[in-house]
């Protein structure tokens, strides 16, 4: 009993503008992804800046200690 059922195309036209709920939800999801990426880059930049600051401090301490050592000899 294989009877084929004819499938007809839906009547009417699609709306001119898409569904605003779907569109806005997609934009919210995209904005969340962008915010997460920006926060990750900001965190990595702060971490890198902190490392540079620590290295500069250590370099200045080493130079002060060498200067003090050279002065005592």
GROMACS .gro file of C-alpha atoms in nm:
model
   73
    1UNK     CA    1   0.000   0.000   0.000
    2UNK     CA    2   0.244   0.258  -0.111
    3UNK     CA    3   0.035   0.553  -0.199
    4UNK     CA    4   0.210   0.879  -0.255
    5UNK     CA    5   0.062   1.183  -0.093
    6UNK     CA    6   0.103   1.492  -0.304
    7UNK     CA    7   0.289   1.768  -0.124
    8UNK     CA    8   0.184   2.118  -0.204
    9UNK     CA    9   0.383   2.433  -0.149
   10UNK     CA   10   0.248   2.652   0.130
   11UNK     CA   11   0.020   2.929   0.023
   12UNK     CA   12   0.108   3.292   0.087
   13UNK     CA   13   0.428   3.493   0.097
   14UNK     CA   14   0.695   3.503   0.366
   15UNK     CA   15   0.698   3.821   0.572
   16UNK     CA   16   0.909   4.109   0.446
   17UNK     CA   17   1.099   4.129   0.776
   18UNK     CA   18   1.217   3.820   0.956
   19UNK     CA   19   1.102   3.718   1.296
   20UNK     CA   20   1.232   3.993   1.527
   21UNK     CA   21   1.265   3.755   1.823
   22UNK     CA   22   1.492   3.521   1.629
   23UNK     CA   23   1.692   3.811   1.488
   24UNK     CA   24   1.737   3.982   1.826
   25UNK     CA   25   1.827   3.656   2.000
   26UNK     CA   26   2.093   3.588   1.735
   27UNK     CA   27   2.236   3.937   1.785
   28UNK     CA   28   2.243   3.885   2.163
   29UNK     CA   29   2.431   3.557   2.119
   30UNK     CA   30   2.679   3.725   1.884
   31UNK     CA   31   2.728   4.013   2.130
   32UNK     CA   32   2.795   3.767   2.414
   33UNK     CA   33   3.063   3.591   2.208
   34UNK     CA   34   3.227   3.924   2.122
   35UNK     CA   35   3.225   4.032   2.489
   36UNK     CA   36   3.382   3.702   2.597
   37UNK     CA   37   3.659   3.735   2.336
   38UNK     CA   38   3.727   4.096   2.440
   39UNK     CA   39   3.745   3.997   2.808
   40UNK     CA   40   3.989   3.715   2.729
   41UNK     CA   41   4.216   3.952   2.536
   42UNK     CA   42   4.196   4.212   2.815
   43UNK     CA   43   4.289   3.948   3.075
   44UNK     CA   44   4.586   3.830   2.870
   45UNK     CA   45   4.704   4.189   2.818
   46UNK     CA   46   4.684   4.262   3.191
   47UNK     CA   47   4.878   3.946   3.265
   48UNK     CA   48   5.146   4.042   3.013
   49UNK     CA   49   5.168   4.398   3.150
   50UNK     CA   50   5.207   4.262   3.504
   51UNK     CA   51   5.492   4.036   3.390
   52UNK     CA   52   5.666   4.332   3.226
   53UNK     CA   53   5.624   4.537   3.544
   54UNK     CA   54   5.773   4.259   3.758
   55UNK     CA   55   6.066   4.216   3.520
   56UNK     CA   56   6.134   4.591   3.520
   57UNK     CA   57   6.126   4.594   3.899
   58UNK     CA   58   6.367   4.301   3.916
   59UNK     CA   59   6.599   4.469   3.665
   60UNK     CA   60   6.602   4.789   3.870
   61UNK     CA   61   6.672   4.594   4.190
   62UNK     CA   62   6.956   4.405   4.023
   63UNK     CA   63   7.109   4.727   3.892
   64UNK     CA   64   7.082   4.890   4.237
   65UNK     CA   65   7.246   4.590   4.403
   66UNK     CA   66   7.525   4.584   4.144
   67UNK     CA   67   7.582   4.957   4.192
   68UNK     CA   68   7.595   4.910   4.569
   69UNK     CA   69   7.832   4.612   4.531
   70UNK     CA   70   8.061   4.810   4.298
   71UNK     CA   71   8.066   5.101   4.543
   72UNK     CA   72   8.172   4.883   4.838
   73UNK     CA   73   8.461   4.715   4.660
   0.00000   0.00000   0.00000
